[in-house]
Structure formats: structure tokens, C-alpha cells
mmCIF file of C-alpha atoms in Angstrom:
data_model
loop_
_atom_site.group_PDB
_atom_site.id
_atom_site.type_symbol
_atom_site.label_atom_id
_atom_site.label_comp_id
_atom_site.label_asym_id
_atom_site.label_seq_id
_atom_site.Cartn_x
_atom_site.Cartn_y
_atom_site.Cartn_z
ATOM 1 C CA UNK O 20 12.646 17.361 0.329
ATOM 2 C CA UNK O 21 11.852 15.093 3.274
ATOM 3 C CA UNK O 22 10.518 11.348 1.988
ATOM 4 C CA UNK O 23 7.549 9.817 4.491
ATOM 5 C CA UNK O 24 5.597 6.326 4.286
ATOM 6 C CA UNK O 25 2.442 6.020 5.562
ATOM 7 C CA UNK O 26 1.577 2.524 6.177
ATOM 8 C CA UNK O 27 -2.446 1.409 6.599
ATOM 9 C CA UNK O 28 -2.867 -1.651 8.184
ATOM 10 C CA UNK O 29 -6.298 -2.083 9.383
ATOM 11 C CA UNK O 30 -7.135 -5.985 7.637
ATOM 12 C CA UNK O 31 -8.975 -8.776 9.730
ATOM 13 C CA UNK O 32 -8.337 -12.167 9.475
ATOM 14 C CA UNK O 33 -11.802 -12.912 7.587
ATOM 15 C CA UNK O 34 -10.531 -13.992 4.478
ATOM 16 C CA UNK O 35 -7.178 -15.369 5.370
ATOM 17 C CA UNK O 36 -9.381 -17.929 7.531
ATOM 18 C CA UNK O 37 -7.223 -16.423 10.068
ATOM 19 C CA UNK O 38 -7.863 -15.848 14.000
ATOM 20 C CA UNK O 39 -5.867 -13.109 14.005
ATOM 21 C CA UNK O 40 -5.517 -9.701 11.573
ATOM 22 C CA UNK O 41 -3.458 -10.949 8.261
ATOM 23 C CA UNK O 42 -0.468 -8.460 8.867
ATOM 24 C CA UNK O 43 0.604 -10.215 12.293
ATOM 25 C CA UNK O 44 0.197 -13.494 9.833
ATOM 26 C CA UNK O 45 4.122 -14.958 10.077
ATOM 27 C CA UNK O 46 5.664 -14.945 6.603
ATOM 28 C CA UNK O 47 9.275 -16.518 7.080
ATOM 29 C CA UNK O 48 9.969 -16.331 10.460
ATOM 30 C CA UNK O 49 8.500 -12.733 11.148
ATOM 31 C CA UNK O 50 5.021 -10.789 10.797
ATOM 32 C CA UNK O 51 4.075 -9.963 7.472
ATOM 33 C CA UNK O 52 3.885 -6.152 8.907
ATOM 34 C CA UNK O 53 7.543 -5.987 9.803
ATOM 35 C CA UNK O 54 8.710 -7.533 6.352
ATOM 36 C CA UNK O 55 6.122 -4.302 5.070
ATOM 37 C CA UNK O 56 7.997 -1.648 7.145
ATOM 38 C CA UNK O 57 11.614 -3.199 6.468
ATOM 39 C CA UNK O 58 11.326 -2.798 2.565
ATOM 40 C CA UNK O 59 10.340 0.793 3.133
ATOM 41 C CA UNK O 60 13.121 1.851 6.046
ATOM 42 C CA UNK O 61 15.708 -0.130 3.830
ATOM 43 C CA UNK O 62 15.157 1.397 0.289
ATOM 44 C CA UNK O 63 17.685 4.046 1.039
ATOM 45 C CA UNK O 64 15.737 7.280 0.806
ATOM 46 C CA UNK O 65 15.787 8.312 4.437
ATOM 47 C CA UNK O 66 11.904 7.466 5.406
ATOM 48 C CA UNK O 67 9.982 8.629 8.106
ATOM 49 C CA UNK O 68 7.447 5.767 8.479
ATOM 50 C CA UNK O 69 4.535 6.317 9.950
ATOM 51 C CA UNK O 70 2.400 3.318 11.133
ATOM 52 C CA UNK O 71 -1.524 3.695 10.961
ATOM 53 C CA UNK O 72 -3.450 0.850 12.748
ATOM 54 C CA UNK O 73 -6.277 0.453 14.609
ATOM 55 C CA UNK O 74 -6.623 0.990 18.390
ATOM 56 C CA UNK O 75 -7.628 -2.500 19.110
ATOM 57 C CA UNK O 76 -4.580 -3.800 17.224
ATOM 58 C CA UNK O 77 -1.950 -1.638 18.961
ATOM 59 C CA UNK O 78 -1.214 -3.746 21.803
ATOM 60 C CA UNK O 79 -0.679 -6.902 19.567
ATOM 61 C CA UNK O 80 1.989 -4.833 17.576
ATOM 62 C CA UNK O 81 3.310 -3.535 20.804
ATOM 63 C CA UNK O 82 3.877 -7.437 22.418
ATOM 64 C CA UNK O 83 5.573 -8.867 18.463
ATOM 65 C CA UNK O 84 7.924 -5.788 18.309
ATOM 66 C CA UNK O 85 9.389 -6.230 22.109
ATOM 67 C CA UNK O 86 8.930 -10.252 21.361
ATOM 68 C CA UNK O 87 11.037 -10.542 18.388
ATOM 69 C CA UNK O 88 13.222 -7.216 19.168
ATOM 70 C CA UNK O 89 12.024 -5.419 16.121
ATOM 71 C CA UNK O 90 14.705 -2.404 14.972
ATOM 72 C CA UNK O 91 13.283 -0.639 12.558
ATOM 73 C CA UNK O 92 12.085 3.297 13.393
ATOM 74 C CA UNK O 93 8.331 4.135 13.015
ATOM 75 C CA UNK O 94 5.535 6.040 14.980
ATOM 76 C CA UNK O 95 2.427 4.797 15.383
ATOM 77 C CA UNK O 96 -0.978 6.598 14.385
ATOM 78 C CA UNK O 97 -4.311 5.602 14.934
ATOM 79 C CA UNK O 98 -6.541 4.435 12.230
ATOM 80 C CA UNK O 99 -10.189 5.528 11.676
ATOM 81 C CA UNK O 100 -13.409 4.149 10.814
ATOM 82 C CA UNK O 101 -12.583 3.732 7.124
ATOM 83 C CA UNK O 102 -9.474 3.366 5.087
ATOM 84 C CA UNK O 103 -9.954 7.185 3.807
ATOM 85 C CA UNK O 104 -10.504 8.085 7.802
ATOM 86 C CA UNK O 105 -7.290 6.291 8.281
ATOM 87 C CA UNK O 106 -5.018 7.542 5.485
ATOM 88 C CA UNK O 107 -6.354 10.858 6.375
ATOM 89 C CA UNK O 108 -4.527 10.309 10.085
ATOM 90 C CA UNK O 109 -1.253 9.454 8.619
ATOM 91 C CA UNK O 110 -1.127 12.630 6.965
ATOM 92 C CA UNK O 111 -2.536 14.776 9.687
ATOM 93 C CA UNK O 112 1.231 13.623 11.056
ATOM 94 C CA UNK O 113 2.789 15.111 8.743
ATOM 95 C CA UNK O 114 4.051 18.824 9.715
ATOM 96 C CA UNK O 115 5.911 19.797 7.205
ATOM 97 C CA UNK O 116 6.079 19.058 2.817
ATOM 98 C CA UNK O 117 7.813 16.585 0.844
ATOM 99 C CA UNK O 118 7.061 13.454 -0.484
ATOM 100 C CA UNK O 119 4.598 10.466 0.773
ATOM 101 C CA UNK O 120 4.582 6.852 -0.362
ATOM 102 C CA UNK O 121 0.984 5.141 0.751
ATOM 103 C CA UNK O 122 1.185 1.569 0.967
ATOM 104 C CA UNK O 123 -0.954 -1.217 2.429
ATOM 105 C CA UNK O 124 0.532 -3.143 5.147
ATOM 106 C CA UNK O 125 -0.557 -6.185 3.589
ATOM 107 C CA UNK O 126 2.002 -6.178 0.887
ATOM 108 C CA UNK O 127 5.232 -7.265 2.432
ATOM 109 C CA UNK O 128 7.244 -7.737 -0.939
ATOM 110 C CA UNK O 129 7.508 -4.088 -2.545
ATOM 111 C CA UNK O 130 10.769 -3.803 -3.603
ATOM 112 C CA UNK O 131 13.221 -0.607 -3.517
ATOM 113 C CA UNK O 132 12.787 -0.319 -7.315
ATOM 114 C CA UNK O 133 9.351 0.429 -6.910
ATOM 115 C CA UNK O 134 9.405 2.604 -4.241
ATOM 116 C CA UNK O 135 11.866 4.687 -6.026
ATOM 117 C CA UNK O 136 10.259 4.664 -9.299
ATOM 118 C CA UNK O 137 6.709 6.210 -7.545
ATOM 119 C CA UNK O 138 8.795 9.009 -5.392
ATOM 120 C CA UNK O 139 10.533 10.235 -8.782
ATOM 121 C CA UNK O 140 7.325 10.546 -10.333
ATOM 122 C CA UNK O 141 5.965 12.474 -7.638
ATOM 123 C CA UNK O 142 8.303 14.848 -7.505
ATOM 124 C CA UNK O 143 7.987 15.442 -11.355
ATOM 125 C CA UNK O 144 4.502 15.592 -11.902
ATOM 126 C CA UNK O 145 2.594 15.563 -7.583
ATOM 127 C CA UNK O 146 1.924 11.444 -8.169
ATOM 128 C CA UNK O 147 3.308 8.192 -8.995
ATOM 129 C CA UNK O 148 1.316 5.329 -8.528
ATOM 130 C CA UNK O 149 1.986 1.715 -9.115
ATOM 131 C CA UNK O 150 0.512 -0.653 -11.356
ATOM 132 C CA UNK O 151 0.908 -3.926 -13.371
ATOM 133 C CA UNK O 152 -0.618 -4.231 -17.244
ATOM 134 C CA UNK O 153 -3.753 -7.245 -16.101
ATOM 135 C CA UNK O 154 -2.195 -10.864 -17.718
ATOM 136 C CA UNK O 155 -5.299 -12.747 -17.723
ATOM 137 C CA UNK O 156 -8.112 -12.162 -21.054
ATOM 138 C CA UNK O 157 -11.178 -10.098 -19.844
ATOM 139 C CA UNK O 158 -14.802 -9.890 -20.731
ATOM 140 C CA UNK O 159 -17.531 -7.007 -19.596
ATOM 141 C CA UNK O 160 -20.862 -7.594 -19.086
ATOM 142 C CA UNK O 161 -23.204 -5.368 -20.890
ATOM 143 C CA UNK O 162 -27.186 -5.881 -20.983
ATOM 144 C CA UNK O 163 -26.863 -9.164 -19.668
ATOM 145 C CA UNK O 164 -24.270 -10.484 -22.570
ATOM 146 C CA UNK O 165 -20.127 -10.649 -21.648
ATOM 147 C CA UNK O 166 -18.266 -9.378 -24.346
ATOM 148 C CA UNK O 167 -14.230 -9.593 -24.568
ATOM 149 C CA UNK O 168 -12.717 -6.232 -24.113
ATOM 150 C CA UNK O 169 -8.536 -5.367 -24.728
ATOM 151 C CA UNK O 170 -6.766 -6.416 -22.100
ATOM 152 C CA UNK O 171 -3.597 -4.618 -22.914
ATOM 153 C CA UNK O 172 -6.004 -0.865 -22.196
ATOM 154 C CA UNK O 173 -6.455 -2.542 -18.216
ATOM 155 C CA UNK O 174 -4.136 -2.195 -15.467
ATOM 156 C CA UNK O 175 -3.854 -3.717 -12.113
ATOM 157 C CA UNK O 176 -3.398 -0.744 -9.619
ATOM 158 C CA UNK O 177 -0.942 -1.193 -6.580
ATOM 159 C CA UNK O 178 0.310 0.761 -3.746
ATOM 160 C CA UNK O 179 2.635 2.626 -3.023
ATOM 161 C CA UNK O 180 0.450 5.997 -4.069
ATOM 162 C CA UNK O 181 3.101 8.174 -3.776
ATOM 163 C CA UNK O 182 2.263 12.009 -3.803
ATOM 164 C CA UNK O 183 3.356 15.484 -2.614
ATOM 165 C CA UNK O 184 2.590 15.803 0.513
ATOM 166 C CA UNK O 185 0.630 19.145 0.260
ATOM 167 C CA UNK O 186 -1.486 18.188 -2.835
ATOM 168 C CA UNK O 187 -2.783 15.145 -0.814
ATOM 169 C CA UNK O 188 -3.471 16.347 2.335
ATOM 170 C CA UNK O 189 -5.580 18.869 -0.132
ATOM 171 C CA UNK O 190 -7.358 16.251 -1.868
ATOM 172 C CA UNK O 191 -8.123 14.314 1.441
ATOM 173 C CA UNK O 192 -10.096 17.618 2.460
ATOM 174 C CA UNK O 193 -13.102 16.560 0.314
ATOM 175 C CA UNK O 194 -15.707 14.639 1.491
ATOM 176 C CA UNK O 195 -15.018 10.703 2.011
ATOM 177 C CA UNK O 196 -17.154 9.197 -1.400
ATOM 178 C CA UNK O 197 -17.995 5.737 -2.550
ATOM 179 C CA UNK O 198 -15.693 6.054 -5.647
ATOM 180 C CA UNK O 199 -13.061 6.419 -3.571
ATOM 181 C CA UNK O 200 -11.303 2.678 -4.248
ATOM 182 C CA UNK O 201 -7.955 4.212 -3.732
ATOM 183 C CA UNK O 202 -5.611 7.416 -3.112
ATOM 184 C CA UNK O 203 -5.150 7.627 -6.618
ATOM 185 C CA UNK O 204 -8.705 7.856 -6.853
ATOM 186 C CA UNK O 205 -9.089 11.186 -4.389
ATOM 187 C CA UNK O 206 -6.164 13.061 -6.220
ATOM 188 C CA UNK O 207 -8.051 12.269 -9.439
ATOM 189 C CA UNK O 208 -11.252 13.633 -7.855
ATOM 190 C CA UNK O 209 -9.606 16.510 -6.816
ATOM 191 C CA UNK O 210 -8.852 17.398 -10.588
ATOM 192 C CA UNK O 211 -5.369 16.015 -10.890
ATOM 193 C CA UNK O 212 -4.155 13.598 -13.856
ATOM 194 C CA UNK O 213 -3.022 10.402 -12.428
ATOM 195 C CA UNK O 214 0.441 9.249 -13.147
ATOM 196 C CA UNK O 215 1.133 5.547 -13.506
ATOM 197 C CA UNK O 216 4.754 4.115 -12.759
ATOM 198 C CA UNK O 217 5.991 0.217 -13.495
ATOM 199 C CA UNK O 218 4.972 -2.195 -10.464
ATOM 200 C CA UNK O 219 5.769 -5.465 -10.002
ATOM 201 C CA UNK O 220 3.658 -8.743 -10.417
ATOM 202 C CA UNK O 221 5.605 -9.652 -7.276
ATOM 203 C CA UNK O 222 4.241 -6.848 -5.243
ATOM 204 C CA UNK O 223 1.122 -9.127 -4.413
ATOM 205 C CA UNK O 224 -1.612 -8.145 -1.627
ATOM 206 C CA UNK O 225 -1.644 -11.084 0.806
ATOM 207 C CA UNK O 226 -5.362 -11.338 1.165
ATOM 208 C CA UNK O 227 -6.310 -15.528 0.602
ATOM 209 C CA UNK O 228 -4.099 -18.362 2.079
ATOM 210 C CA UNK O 229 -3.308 -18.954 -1.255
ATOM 211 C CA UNK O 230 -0.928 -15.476 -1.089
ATOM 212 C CA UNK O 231 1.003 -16.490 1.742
ATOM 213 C CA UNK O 232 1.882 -19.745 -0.037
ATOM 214 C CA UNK O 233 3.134 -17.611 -3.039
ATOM 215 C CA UNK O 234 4.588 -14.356 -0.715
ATOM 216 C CA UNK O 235 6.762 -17.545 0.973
ATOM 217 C CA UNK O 236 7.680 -18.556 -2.685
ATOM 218 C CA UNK O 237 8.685 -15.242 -3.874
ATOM 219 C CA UNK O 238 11.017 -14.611 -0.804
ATOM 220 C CA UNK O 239 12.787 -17.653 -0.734
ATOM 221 C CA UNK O 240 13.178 -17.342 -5.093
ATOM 222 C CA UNK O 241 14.652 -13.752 -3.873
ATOM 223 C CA UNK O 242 17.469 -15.497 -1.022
#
């Protein structure tokens, strides 16, 4: 069963304060993109990778990979006018079945563990997505009043989704919804229980300056 990674990387710069789109943002020494790709060609399970980004951003990607001589395999797919549009194009690449891990581009610091734990749930039950059990204490607010709620019933969901290829290009048939926050989200629409595999609190989504400062942390705690 062939393994593929479709990687969406369609973020602006708007948050990180940034003049340019966060996953060409340098985290030590190289684009946070590359260190994204690298952690999926290098977990051993033979990866097709498939890039999705959008048009405007191709030629930047284009310039750092013949820049900084960048090795690792991937094709290139063009994203859409919303993250579903654009997850939807990574599978449309796909010709044949097997197994696809779904990750944001944004998160540089998945680690092999991970990876592998969401493929061998997919192949056991058509999903494995990753989360994290939420740390802080939490409070919903209902009629105007907060209220504290268990915070061991909450978790933190992650990428990658990781699903059978066929049941997802399935799911991604139906119409593009609001309640749509995720992948996981779709396959549960279309009917399908949603599986839940051990993240990582280290698998952060570099969104705030504040996450590069703790991405650079993490790697050089991992040297």
C-alpha cells in the first residue's frame, strides 16, 4: 500500500508580523517549509509528497529550493480558494489507493513517531488523526456566565490527518461547509468515527512570533 503526504501551505505573513508568507519564515538556517517536507521524506515510509501552494507563492518556492540546493523529492500542486479547495487538489493527484498523511506546512517539527502512529491507524480503522489532551484549565460560556468544564474530556487536534486514500477523496466530494475546521471534520461528516492517535506538544503550528522563538528552542533541545 503506497504512503502519500499532502502538504497545504497557503499562510500569509499577517500574524507572524511578517512581509513574507510564514512557511518561507527561516527557522535554523532554512525555510520553515523545507524543515516541514524533510520530517515527512525522512520518516522512512517511502512518501510521495505532494506540495499544495498557492500560484502566487510558487515562484518564491521555486528561487529558495535552487538558492539553498534543496534535495528532497516533491511535486507541486496548486492550491485553491480555500483550505478544503486546496486539500481537495492534493488528492485529485493521487491516481491510485493507499494511505495519505495531511499536514500543514506550518508545522515544521512533526516527528517520525507521529507520522507513523497516524498511518497505522489508518490502515486499521480509514483514519488516524493527531492530537494532544489541552494542559491549561477551561471555562465555557453559557447565558452570559463562564463555567469550568473537565479539561481532561478536551483535546487539542493536530495534523497529520492521515486517511485511506479512497475514503477521503469520498468525503471531499460533499459540499465545502462552515463546520469544516479540519479533515477530520469532513470524514466525520461523511459518517465515519474519528480515530484519535498520541501527538506531540512539540508538534506546534508556527502561527505568532512567539512560535518561532519556541520551534528554534525545540530544535536546538532536539541536536
Amino acid at each position: 500500500m503506497k504512503n502519500y503526504a499532502v502538504i497545504v501551505a497557503g499562510g500569509s505573513g499577517s500574524r507572524m508580523q511578517a512581509s513574507q508568507p510564514k512557511q518561507f519564515l527561516e527557522l535554523d538556517g532554512k525555510p520553515i517549509l523545507m524543515h516541514t517536507l524533510e520530517a515527512f521524506a525522512n520518516c522512512q515510509l517511502d512518501m510521495h509528497i505532494i506540495l499544495v501552494l498557492p500560484a502566487n507563492h510558487i515562484d518564491t518556492w521555486q528561487k529558495l529550493v535552487n538558492l539553498l540546493q534543496f534535495k528532497t523529492a516533491h511535486q507541486i500542486t496548486l492550491g485553491g480558494a480555500t483550505r478544503f479547495d486546496s486539500v481537495q487538489n492534493g488528492l485529485n493527484e493521487i491516481k491510485g489507493n493507499g494511505i495519505v498523511a495531511i499536514h500543514d506546512g506550518a508545522r515544521p517539527l512533526i516527528s517520525s513517531d507521529v507520522i507513523h502512529r497516524t498511518v497505522n491507524q489508518a490502515k486499521k480503522s480509514g483514519n488516524g488523526i493527531a492530537a494532544v489532551q489541552v494542559k491549561d484549565s477551561i471555562r465555557q460560556i453559557k447565558n452570559d456566565q463562564s463555567q469550568a468544564v473537565d479539561r481532561n474530556q478536551f483535546y487539542s487536534v493536530q495534523t497529520p490527518q492521515t486517511f485511506d486514500v479512497d475514503l477521503i477523496k469520498k468525503a471531499f466530494n460533499q459540499s465545502q461547509s462552515n463546520q469544516f475546521t479540519d479533515d477530520a471534520s469532513v470524514i466525520e461528516a461523511f459518517g465515519e468515527k474519528v480515530n484519535l492517535v498520541e501527538g506531540s506538544y512539540d508538534n506546534l503550528k508556527i502561527t505568532t512570533p512567539e512560535d518561532l522563538i519556541i520551534a528554534d528552542s525545540i530544535l536546538k533541545r532536539r541536536k
